[in-house]
Amino acid sequence: MASKRIGVLTGGGDAPGLNAVIRAVTVKGIQSGYEVVGLEEGWRGLMEKKSRILSLKDVEDIHLLGGTILGSSRTNVAKIENGYEIAKKHLIDMKIHALVAAGGEDTLGVALKLFKEGANVVGVPKTIDNDVNATDYTFGFDTAINRVSEFLEMLRTTTESHRRVMVVEIMGRHAGWMALQGGMAGGAHMILIPEVEVKVNDIVGMVKRRYESGKKWAIIAVSEGAVIPDLMKDVSHSSQLDDFGHIQLGTGKGVADALANAIEYETGYETRSIVLGHLQRGGSPTAFDRVLGTRLGVHVVQMIDEGKFGMMAALKGGEMKAVSLEDAVGSLKTVEKYKYETAKLFFS
Ligand code: F6P
């Protein structure tokens, strides 16, 4: 038996590229003399000791696949009585020397706390939202914005044919990266993100100007978390919160639906809304996300070898670096105003 064990888990919403990380941790881990244990369904796997040994055969070619072979959940250790004590005990029971947690700010927040409680934990930044700090990109984002761009392009033909306005709701609770970059690439005529408040009147004005100039159709990309102050009273989501206290967006009446109603009411132009939802996260990863997940997975094993616990593997200026988990989860990486201004030049 190999001398030491590495555990790996994937938490939060799945993101294309997770399997590339699992494969890389397993291959590099085994080559470095570790036994690799996959914990099932995020932190739940650790709390319930649901795990399996990963062999080279188990991870063969899985970087080509979306989702995560280990499953995921939004289980929050902090919500369980003596959760961190139990987590630490289970790591000892399972003889896991070091744990790799691949996730977004929630999963990485738990990883940091567990490290502070004395466990050897390292992180890998994952989320289609791209809102984790201290890394240039999170994996999953590239695949998701390629999907968004492709869907927006597909919507153009039907929207133009019917002379409609189409309001497209895109994932991104707190940060507008997906709507911004997917929208720029896919030719949205206006993009609305959580970081920049826009009034209904300004949106309606843009649509009217476009129609009056002879282009009698428009596509508006809107982040699910966008704030349109005079419209929020018409937005309602399921009252159920997840384990991390987030409301479940994409349920009930979202911002795209409310905005479409307002535009149609104010302009008289036929307006429809569509929620892209989980189609943005599904399917196989782009080459970029396969490679990024692989590089992060290899690097995080090197970090374990070097004892760099409480840290996260990150992409910085094209290179792999170890950054502090504290820097990664202290705040969210949101869209800077000047990046939105660049996109705005093309709103018309
Ligand atoms: O965190 C990634 C994400 O895809 C968000 O963009 C979205 O708001 C959320 O997950 C959806 O979560 P769920 O799949 O639990 O509904």
PDB file of C-alpha atoms in Angstrom, residues 12-249:
ATOM      1  CA  GLY A  12     -21.099  23.154  -5.088  1.00  0.00           C
ATOM      2  CA  GLY A  13     -22.597  23.448  -8.563  1.00  0.00           C
ATOM      3  CA  ASP A  14     -20.784  21.165 -10.985  1.00  0.00           C
ATOM      4  CA  ALA A  15     -18.547  22.770 -13.592  1.00  0.00           C
ATOM      5  CA  PRO A  16     -17.024  21.321 -16.766  1.00  0.00           C
ATOM      6  CA  GLY A  17     -13.385  20.555 -15.976  1.00  0.00           C
ATOM      7  CA  LEU A  18     -13.957  18.878 -12.586  1.00  0.00           C
ATOM      8  CA  ASN A  19     -13.160  15.473 -14.031  1.00  0.00           C
ATOM      9  CA  ALA A  20      -9.910  16.825 -15.455  1.00  0.00           C
ATOM     10  CA  VAL A  21      -8.944  17.847 -11.899  1.00  0.00           C
ATOM     11  CA  ILE A  22      -9.892  14.433 -10.453  1.00  0.00           C
ATOM     12  CA  ARG A  23      -7.890  12.679 -13.172  1.00  0.00           C
ATOM     13  CA  ALA A  24      -4.863  14.917 -12.702  1.00  0.00           C
ATOM     14  CA  VAL A  25      -4.868  14.587  -8.893  1.00  0.00           C
ATOM     15  CA  THR A  26      -5.136  10.816  -9.270  1.00  0.00           C
ATOM     16  CA  VAL A  27      -2.444  10.421 -11.937  1.00  0.00           C
ATOM     17  CA  LYS A  28       0.025  12.856 -10.352  1.00  0.00           C
ATOM     18  CA  GLY A  29      -0.837  11.588  -6.871  1.00  0.00           C
ATOM     19  CA  ILE A  30      -0.183   7.937  -7.759  1.00  0.00           C
ATOM     20  CA  GLN A  31       3.021   8.877  -9.598  1.00  0.00           C
ATOM     21  CA  SER A  32       4.149  10.728  -6.460  1.00  0.00           C
ATOM     22  CA  GLY A  33       3.542   7.659  -4.301  1.00  0.00           C
ATOM     23  CA  TYR A  34       0.137   8.505  -2.793  1.00  0.00           C
ATOM     24  CA  GLU A  35      -3.039   6.493  -2.698  1.00  0.00           C
ATOM     25  CA  VAL A  36      -5.928   8.667  -3.915  1.00  0.00           C
ATOM     26  CA  VAL A  37      -9.372   8.528  -2.308  1.00  0.00           C
ATOM     27  CA  GLY A  38     -12.393  10.141  -3.972  1.00  0.00           C
ATOM     28  CA  LEU A  39     -14.968  11.491  -1.507  1.00  0.00           C
ATOM     29  CA  GLU A  40     -18.488  11.314  -2.908  1.00  0.00           C
ATOM     30  CA  GLU A  41     -20.849  14.299  -3.241  1.00  0.00           C
ATOM     31  CA  GLY A  42     -18.719  17.087  -1.873  1.00  0.00           C
ATOM     32  CA  TRP A  43     -18.447  17.638   1.867  1.00  0.00           C
ATOM     33  CA  ARG A  44     -21.232  15.082   2.380  1.00  0.00           C
ATOM     34  CA  GLY A  45     -18.741  12.372   1.398  1.00  0.00           C
ATOM     35  CA  LEU A  46     -16.440  13.400   4.233  1.00  0.00           C
ATOM     36  CA  MET A  47     -19.221  13.789   6.793  1.00  0.00           C
ATOM     37  CA  GLU A  48     -20.739  10.389   5.910  1.00  0.00           C
ATOM     38  CA  LYS A  49     -17.464   8.645   5.011  1.00  0.00           C
ATOM     39  CA  LYS A  50     -18.679   7.922   1.504  1.00  0.00           C
ATOM     40  CA  SER A  51     -15.539   7.309  -0.497  1.00  0.00           C
ATOM     41  CA  ARG A  52     -13.715   5.064  -2.926  1.00  0.00           C
ATOM     42  CA  ILE A  53     -10.126   4.496  -3.918  1.00  0.00           C
ATOM     43  CA  LEU A  54      -9.397   5.942  -7.355  1.00  0.00           C
ATOM     44  CA  SER A  55      -7.214   3.900  -9.699  1.00  0.00           C
ATOM     45  CA  LEU A  56      -5.596   4.985 -12.949  1.00  0.00           C
ATOM     46  CA  LYS A  57      -8.248   2.953 -14.746  1.00  0.00           C
ATOM     47  CA  ASP A  58     -11.061   4.815 -12.920  1.00  0.00           C
ATOM     48  CA  VAL A  59      -9.887   8.145 -14.266  1.00  0.00           C
ATOM     49  CA  GLU A  60      -8.847   7.122 -17.766  1.00  0.00           C
ATOM     50  CA  ASP A  61      -9.957   9.786 -20.276  1.00  0.00           C
ATOM     51  CA  ILE A  62     -12.494  11.307 -17.869  1.00  0.00           C
ATOM     52  CA  HIS A  63     -11.144  14.801 -18.646  1.00  0.00           C
ATOM     53  CA  LEU A  64     -13.257  14.571 -21.792  1.00  0.00           C
ATOM     54  CA  LEU A  65     -16.446  14.385 -19.715  1.00  0.00           C
ATOM     55  CA  GLY A  66     -18.531  17.129 -18.107  1.00  0.00           C
ATOM     56  CA  GLY A  67     -19.904  16.911 -14.561  1.00  0.00           C
ATOM     57  CA  THR A  68     -17.974  15.094 -11.855  1.00  0.00           C
ATOM     58  CA  ILE A  69     -17.585  11.334 -11.446  1.00  0.00           C
ATOM     59  CA  LEU A  70     -17.582  11.899  -7.673  1.00  0.00           C
ATOM     60  CA  GLY A  71     -20.905  13.744  -7.604  1.00  0.00           C
ATOM     61  CA  SER A  72     -21.435  17.071  -5.872  1.00  0.00           C
ATOM     62  CA  SER A  73     -23.624  18.686  -3.219  1.00  0.00           C
ATOM     63  CA  ARG A  74     -24.026  21.944  -1.363  1.00  0.00           C
ATOM     64  CA  THR A  75     -23.549  20.267   2.035  1.00  0.00           C
ATOM     65  CA  ASN A  76     -22.096  22.822   4.454  1.00  0.00           C
ATOM     66  CA  VAL A  77     -19.928  21.424   7.260  1.00  0.00           C
ATOM     67  CA  ALA A  78     -20.670  24.548   9.332  1.00  0.00           C
ATOM     68  CA  LYS A  79     -24.373  23.668   9.349  1.00  0.00           C
ATOM     69  CA  ILE A  80     -23.712  20.296  11.041  1.00  0.00           C
ATOM     70  CA  GLU A  81     -23.345  20.144  14.820  1.00  0.00           C
ATOM     71  CA  ASN A  82     -19.624  19.770  15.630  1.00  0.00           C
ATOM     72  CA  GLY A  83     -19.182  19.586  11.844  1.00  0.00           C
ATOM     73  CA  TYR A  84     -15.512  20.552  11.752  1.00  0.00           C
ATOM     74  CA  GLU A  85     -14.629  18.186  14.616  1.00  0.00           C
ATOM     75  CA  ILE A  86     -16.366  15.331  12.790  1.00  0.00           C
ATOM     76  CA  ALA A  87     -14.679  16.258   9.493  1.00  0.00           C
ATOM     77  CA  LYS A  88     -11.230  16.206  11.137  1.00  0.00           C
ATOM     78  CA  LYS A  89     -11.932  12.891  12.876  1.00  0.00           C
ATOM     79  CA  HIS A  90     -13.120  11.324   9.621  1.00  0.00           C
ATOM     80  CA  LEU A  91      -9.949  12.445   7.835  1.00  0.00           C
ATOM     81  CA  ILE A  92      -7.920  10.666  10.518  1.00  0.00           C
ATOM     82  CA  ASP A  93     -10.179   7.571  10.450  1.00  0.00           C
ATOM     83  CA  MET A  94      -9.875   7.403   6.656  1.00  0.00           C
ATOM     84  CA  LYS A  95      -6.087   7.924   6.919  1.00  0.00           C
ATOM     85  CA  ILE A  96      -6.267  10.931   4.614  1.00  0.00           C
ATOM     86  CA  HIS A  97      -3.059  12.912   4.981  1.00  0.00           C
ATOM     87  CA  ALA A  98      -4.158  15.810   2.749  1.00  0.00           C
ATOM     88  CA  LEU A  99      -7.477  16.828   1.237  1.00  0.00           C
ATOM     89  CA  VAL A 100      -8.041  18.545  -2.129  1.00  0.00           C
ATOM     90  CA  ALA A 101     -11.313  20.510  -2.227  1.00  0.00           C
ATOM     91  CA  ALA A 102     -12.370  21.638  -5.691  1.00  0.00           C
ATOM     92  CA  GLY A 103     -15.088  24.257  -5.495  1.00  0.00           C
ATOM     93  CA  GLY A 104     -16.238  27.846  -5.527  1.00  0.00           C
ATOM     94  CA  GLU A 105     -16.282  30.317  -2.654  1.00  0.00           C
ATOM     95  CA  ASP A 106     -18.607  28.184  -0.479  1.00  0.00           C
ATOM     96  CA  THR A 107     -16.603  24.946  -0.785  1.00  0.00           C
ATOM     97  CA  LEU A 108     -13.309  26.828  -0.496  1.00  0.00           C
ATOM     98  CA  GLY A 109     -14.637  28.710   2.539  1.00  0.00           C
ATOM     99  CA  VAL A 110     -15.231  25.380   4.288  1.00  0.00           C
ATOM    100  CA  ALA A 111     -11.753  24.231   3.157  1.00  0.00           C
ATOM    101  CA  LEU A 112     -10.162  27.287   4.754  1.00  0.00           C
ATOM    102  CA  LYS A 113     -12.038  26.799   8.031  1.00  0.00           C
ATOM    103  CA  LEU A 114     -11.092  23.130   8.135  1.00  0.00           C
ATOM    104  CA  PHE A 115      -7.451  24.081   7.558  1.00  0.00           C
ATOM    105  CA  LYS A 116      -7.665  26.588  10.417  1.00  0.00           C
ATOM    106  CA  GLU A 117      -9.026  23.775  12.573  1.00  0.00           C
ATOM    107  CA  GLY A 118      -5.804  21.893  11.904  1.00  0.00           C
ATOM    108  CA  ALA A 119      -6.407  19.721   8.810  1.00  0.00           C
ATOM    109  CA  ASN A 120      -4.107  19.562   5.770  1.00  0.00           C
ATOM    110  CA  VAL A 121      -6.388  21.082   3.141  1.00  0.00           C
ATOM    111  CA  VAL A 122      -5.658  22.610  -0.273  1.00  0.00           C
ATOM    112  CA  GLY A 123      -8.097  24.115  -2.770  1.00  0.00           C
ATOM    113  CA  VAL A 124      -8.747  24.205  -6.507  1.00  0.00           C
ATOM    114  CA  PRO A 125     -10.905  27.068  -7.875  1.00  0.00           C
ATOM    115  CA  LYS A 126     -13.998  25.933  -9.742  1.00  0.00           C
ATOM    116  CA  THR A 127     -17.126  27.716 -10.886  1.00  0.00           C
ATOM    117  CA  ILE A 128     -18.805  28.637 -14.133  1.00  0.00           C
ATOM    118  CA  ASP A 129     -19.423  32.061 -12.509  1.00  0.00           C
ATOM    119  CA  ASN A 130     -15.666  32.907 -12.528  1.00  0.00           C
ATOM    120  CA  ASP A 131     -16.116  34.890  -9.296  1.00  0.00           C
ATOM    121  CA  VAL A 132     -13.310  33.364  -7.170  1.00  0.00           C
ATOM    122  CA  ASN A 133     -10.547  35.807  -6.276  1.00  0.00           C
ATOM    123  CA  ALA A 134      -6.784  35.270  -6.546  1.00  0.00           C
ATOM    124  CA  THR A 135      -6.962  33.359  -9.827  1.00  0.00           C
ATOM    125  CA  ASP A 136      -7.223  34.712 -13.368  1.00  0.00           C
ATOM    126  CA  TYR A 137      -9.934  32.201 -14.248  1.00  0.00           C
ATOM    127  CA  THR A 138     -11.864  29.369 -12.676  1.00  0.00           C
ATOM    128  CA  PHE A 139     -12.366  26.292 -14.821  1.00  0.00           C
ATOM    129  CA  GLY A 140     -15.902  25.763 -16.123  1.00  0.00           C
ATOM    130  CA  PHE A 141     -16.211  29.421 -17.057  1.00  0.00           C
ATOM    131  CA  ASP A 142     -14.772  29.049 -20.545  1.00  0.00           C
ATOM    132  CA  THR A 143     -17.132  26.188 -21.382  1.00  0.00           C
ATOM    133  CA  ALA A 144     -20.104  28.091 -19.991  1.00  0.00           C
ATOM    134  CA  ILE A 145     -19.442  31.298 -21.913  1.00  0.00           C
ATOM    135  CA  ASN A 146     -18.953  29.323 -25.099  1.00  0.00           C
ATOM    136  CA  ARG A 147     -22.385  27.794 -24.494  1.00  0.00           C
ATOM    137  CA  VAL A 148     -23.921  31.203 -23.788  1.00  0.00           C
ATOM    138  CA  SER A 149     -22.357  32.683 -26.897  1.00  0.00           C
ATOM    139  CA  GLU A 150     -23.609  29.801 -29.026  1.00  0.00           C
ATOM    140  CA  PHE A 151     -27.160  30.019 -27.602  1.00  0.00           C
ATOM    141  CA  LEU A 152     -27.309  33.776 -28.153  1.00  0.00           C
ATOM    142  CA  GLU A 153     -26.208  33.297 -31.732  1.00  0.00           C
ATOM    143  CA  MET A 154     -28.879  30.629 -32.263  1.00  0.00           C
ATOM    144  CA  LEU A 155     -31.517  32.934 -30.812  1.00  0.00           C
ATOM    145  CA  ARG A 156     -30.700  35.642 -33.345  1.00  0.00           C
ATOM    146  CA  THR A 157     -32.390  33.957 -36.316  1.00  0.00           C
ATOM    147  CA  THR A 158     -35.673  33.238 -34.592  1.00  0.00           C
ATOM    148  CA  THR A 159     -35.730  36.613 -32.812  1.00  0.00           C
ATOM    149  CA  GLU A 160     -35.105  38.538 -36.013  1.00  0.00           C
ATOM    150  CA  SER A 161     -37.571  36.459 -38.031  1.00  0.00           C
ATOM    151  CA  HIS A 162     -40.362  37.272 -35.584  1.00  0.00           C
ATOM    152  CA  ARG A 163     -39.311  40.906 -35.032  1.00  0.00           C
ATOM    153  CA  ARG A 164     -39.196  40.254 -31.318  1.00  0.00           C
ATOM    154  CA  VAL A 165     -37.248  41.326 -28.291  1.00  0.00           C
ATOM    155  CA  MET A 166     -35.635  38.356 -26.527  1.00  0.00           C
ATOM    156  CA  VAL A 167     -34.479  38.674 -22.925  1.00  0.00           C
ATOM    157  CA  VAL A 168     -32.004  35.905 -22.076  1.00  0.00           C
ATOM    158  CA  GLU A 169     -31.307  35.033 -18.427  1.00  0.00           C
ATOM    159  CA  ILE A 170     -27.768  33.845 -17.792  1.00  0.00           C
ATOM    160  CA  MET A 171     -26.309  32.278 -14.632  1.00  0.00           C
ATOM    161  CA  GLY A 172     -24.297  34.463 -12.276  1.00  0.00           C
ATOM    162  CA  ARG A 173     -25.716  35.286  -8.863  1.00  0.00           C
ATOM    163  CA  HIS A 174     -23.329  37.972  -7.688  1.00  0.00           C
ATOM    164  CA  ALA A 175     -20.987  38.503 -10.610  1.00  0.00           C
ATOM    165  CA  GLY A 176     -21.810  39.221 -14.233  1.00  0.00           C
ATOM    166  CA  TRP A 177     -18.830  37.553 -15.902  1.00  0.00           C
ATOM    167  CA  MET A 178     -20.904  35.031 -17.815  1.00  0.00           C
ATOM    168  CA  ALA A 179     -23.461  37.509 -19.141  1.00  0.00           C
ATOM    169  CA  LEU A 180     -20.708  40.000 -19.924  1.00  0.00           C
ATOM    170  CA  GLN A 181     -18.319  37.752 -21.810  1.00  0.00           C
ATOM    171  CA  GLY A 182     -20.924  35.357 -23.238  1.00  0.00           C
ATOM    172  CA  GLY A 183     -22.997  38.377 -24.275  1.00  0.00           C
ATOM    173  CA  MET A 184     -20.063  40.164 -25.895  1.00  0.00           C
ATOM    174  CA  ALA A 185     -19.077  37.052 -27.817  1.00  0.00           C
ATOM    175  CA  GLY A 186     -22.629  36.117 -28.820  1.00  0.00           C
ATOM    176  CA  GLY A 187     -23.651  39.572 -30.042  1.00  0.00           C
ATOM    177  CA  ALA A 188     -26.168  40.662 -27.382  1.00  0.00           C
ATOM    178  CA  HIS A 189     -27.455  44.181 -28.048  1.00  0.00           C
ATOM    179  CA  MET A 190     -27.456  45.034 -24.355  1.00  0.00           C
ATOM    180  CA  ILE A 191     -25.961  43.298 -21.297  1.00  0.00           C
ATOM    181  CA  LEU A 192     -27.181  43.693 -17.705  1.00  0.00           C
ATOM    182  CA  ILE A 193     -25.070  42.509 -14.774  1.00  0.00           C
ATOM    183  CA  PRO A 194     -25.352  42.596 -10.952  1.00  0.00           C
ATOM    184  CA  GLU A 195     -22.474  45.080 -10.615  1.00  0.00           C
ATOM    185  CA  VAL A 196     -24.159  47.868 -12.613  1.00  0.00           C
ATOM    186  CA  GLU A 197     -27.685  49.077 -11.894  1.00  0.00           C
ATOM    187  CA  VAL A 198     -29.688  50.084 -14.967  1.00  0.00           C
ATOM    188  CA  LYS A 199     -33.185  51.562 -14.953  1.00  0.00           C
ATOM    189  CA  VAL A 200     -36.047  50.023 -16.926  1.00  0.00           C
ATOM    190  CA  ASN A 201     -36.456  53.329 -18.783  1.00  0.00           C
ATOM    191  CA  ASP A 202     -32.898  53.173 -20.101  1.00  0.00           C
ATOM    192  CA  ILE A 203     -33.401  49.610 -21.311  1.00  0.00           C
ATOM    193  CA  VAL A 204     -36.695  50.506 -22.956  1.00  0.00           C
ATOM    194  CA  GLY A 205     -35.066  53.581 -24.519  1.00  0.00           C
ATOM    195  CA  MET A 206     -32.345  51.464 -26.098  1.00  0.00           C
ATOM    196  CA  VAL A 207     -34.881  49.008 -27.516  1.00  0.00           C
ATOM    197  CA  LYS A 208     -37.006  51.829 -28.957  1.00  0.00           C
ATOM    198  CA  ARG A 209     -33.983  53.516 -30.560  1.00  0.00           C
ATOM    199  CA  ARG A 210     -33.017  50.228 -32.153  1.00  0.00           C
ATOM    200  CA  TYR A 211     -36.488  49.622 -33.564  1.00  0.00           C
ATOM    201  CA  GLU A 212     -36.796  53.208 -34.772  1.00  0.00           C
ATOM    202  CA  SER A 213     -33.480  52.877 -36.612  1.00  0.00           C
ATOM    203  CA  GLY A 214     -35.022  50.047 -38.617  1.00  0.00           C
ATOM    204  CA  LYS A 215     -33.590  47.066 -36.700  1.00  0.00           C
ATOM    205  CA  LYS A 216     -36.827  45.660 -35.404  1.00  0.00           C
ATOM    206  CA  TRP A 217     -35.447  43.012 -33.083  1.00  0.00           C
ATOM    207  CA  ALA A 218     -33.153  42.896 -30.082  1.00  0.00           C
ATOM    208  CA  ILE A 219     -31.422  40.457 -27.784  1.00  0.00           C
ATOM    209  CA  ILE A 220     -30.777  41.445 -24.177  1.00  0.00           C
ATOM    210  CA  ALA A 221     -28.464  39.303 -22.021  1.00  0.00           C
ATOM    211  CA  VAL A 222     -29.221  39.581 -18.310  1.00  0.00           C
ATOM    212  CA  SER A 223     -27.444  37.983 -15.347  1.00  0.00           C
ATOM    213  CA  GLU A 224     -29.822  36.113 -13.057  1.00  0.00           C
ATOM    214  CA  GLY A 225     -28.541  38.307 -10.218  1.00  0.00           C
ATOM    215  CA  ALA A 226     -28.871  41.623 -12.099  1.00  0.00           C
ATOM    216  CA  VAL A 227     -30.448  44.437 -10.133  1.00  0.00           C
ATOM    217  CA  ILE A 228     -32.963  46.550 -12.031  1.00  0.00           C
ATOM    218  CA  PRO A 229     -34.282  48.607  -9.094  1.00  0.00           C
ATOM    219  CA  ASP A 230     -37.735  49.516 -10.434  1.00  0.00           C
ATOM    220  CA  LEU A 231     -38.392  45.897 -11.400  1.00  0.00           C
ATOM    221  CA  MET A 232     -37.334  43.903  -8.360  1.00  0.00           C
ATOM    222  CA  LYS A 233     -40.835  43.926  -6.869  1.00  0.00           C
ATOM    223  CA  ASP A 234     -41.883  41.692  -9.814  1.00  0.00           C
ATOM    224  CA  VAL A 235     -39.082  39.172  -9.228  1.00  0.00           C
ATOM    225  CA  SER A 236     -39.737  36.218  -6.939  1.00  0.00           C
ATOM    226  CA  HIS A 237     -37.775  33.044  -6.276  1.00  0.00           C
ATOM    227  CA  SER A 238     -38.404  29.889  -4.283  1.00  0.00           C
ATOM    228  CA  SER A 239     -38.229  30.796  -0.589  1.00  0.00           C
ATOM    229  CA  GLN A 240     -36.039  27.741   0.050  1.00  0.00           C
ATOM    230  CA  LEU A 241     -32.408  28.558   0.842  1.00  0.00           C
ATOM    231  CA  ASP A 242     -29.533  26.189   0.174  1.00  0.00           C
ATOM    232  CA  ASP A 243     -27.116  25.111   2.936  1.00  0.00           C
ATOM    233  CA  PHE A 244     -24.987  28.184   2.350  1.00  0.00           C
ATOM    234  CA  GLY A 245     -27.980  30.519   2.681  1.00  0.00           C
ATOM    235  CA  HIS A 246     -28.307  31.340  -1.032  1.00  0.00           C
ATOM    236  CA  ILE A 247     -31.730  31.797  -2.581  1.00  0.00           C
ATOM    237  CA  GLN A 248     -32.328  29.423  -5.458  1.00  0.00           C
ATOM    238  CA  LEU A 249     -32.273  31.617  -8.538  1.00  0.00           C
TER     239      LEU A 249
END
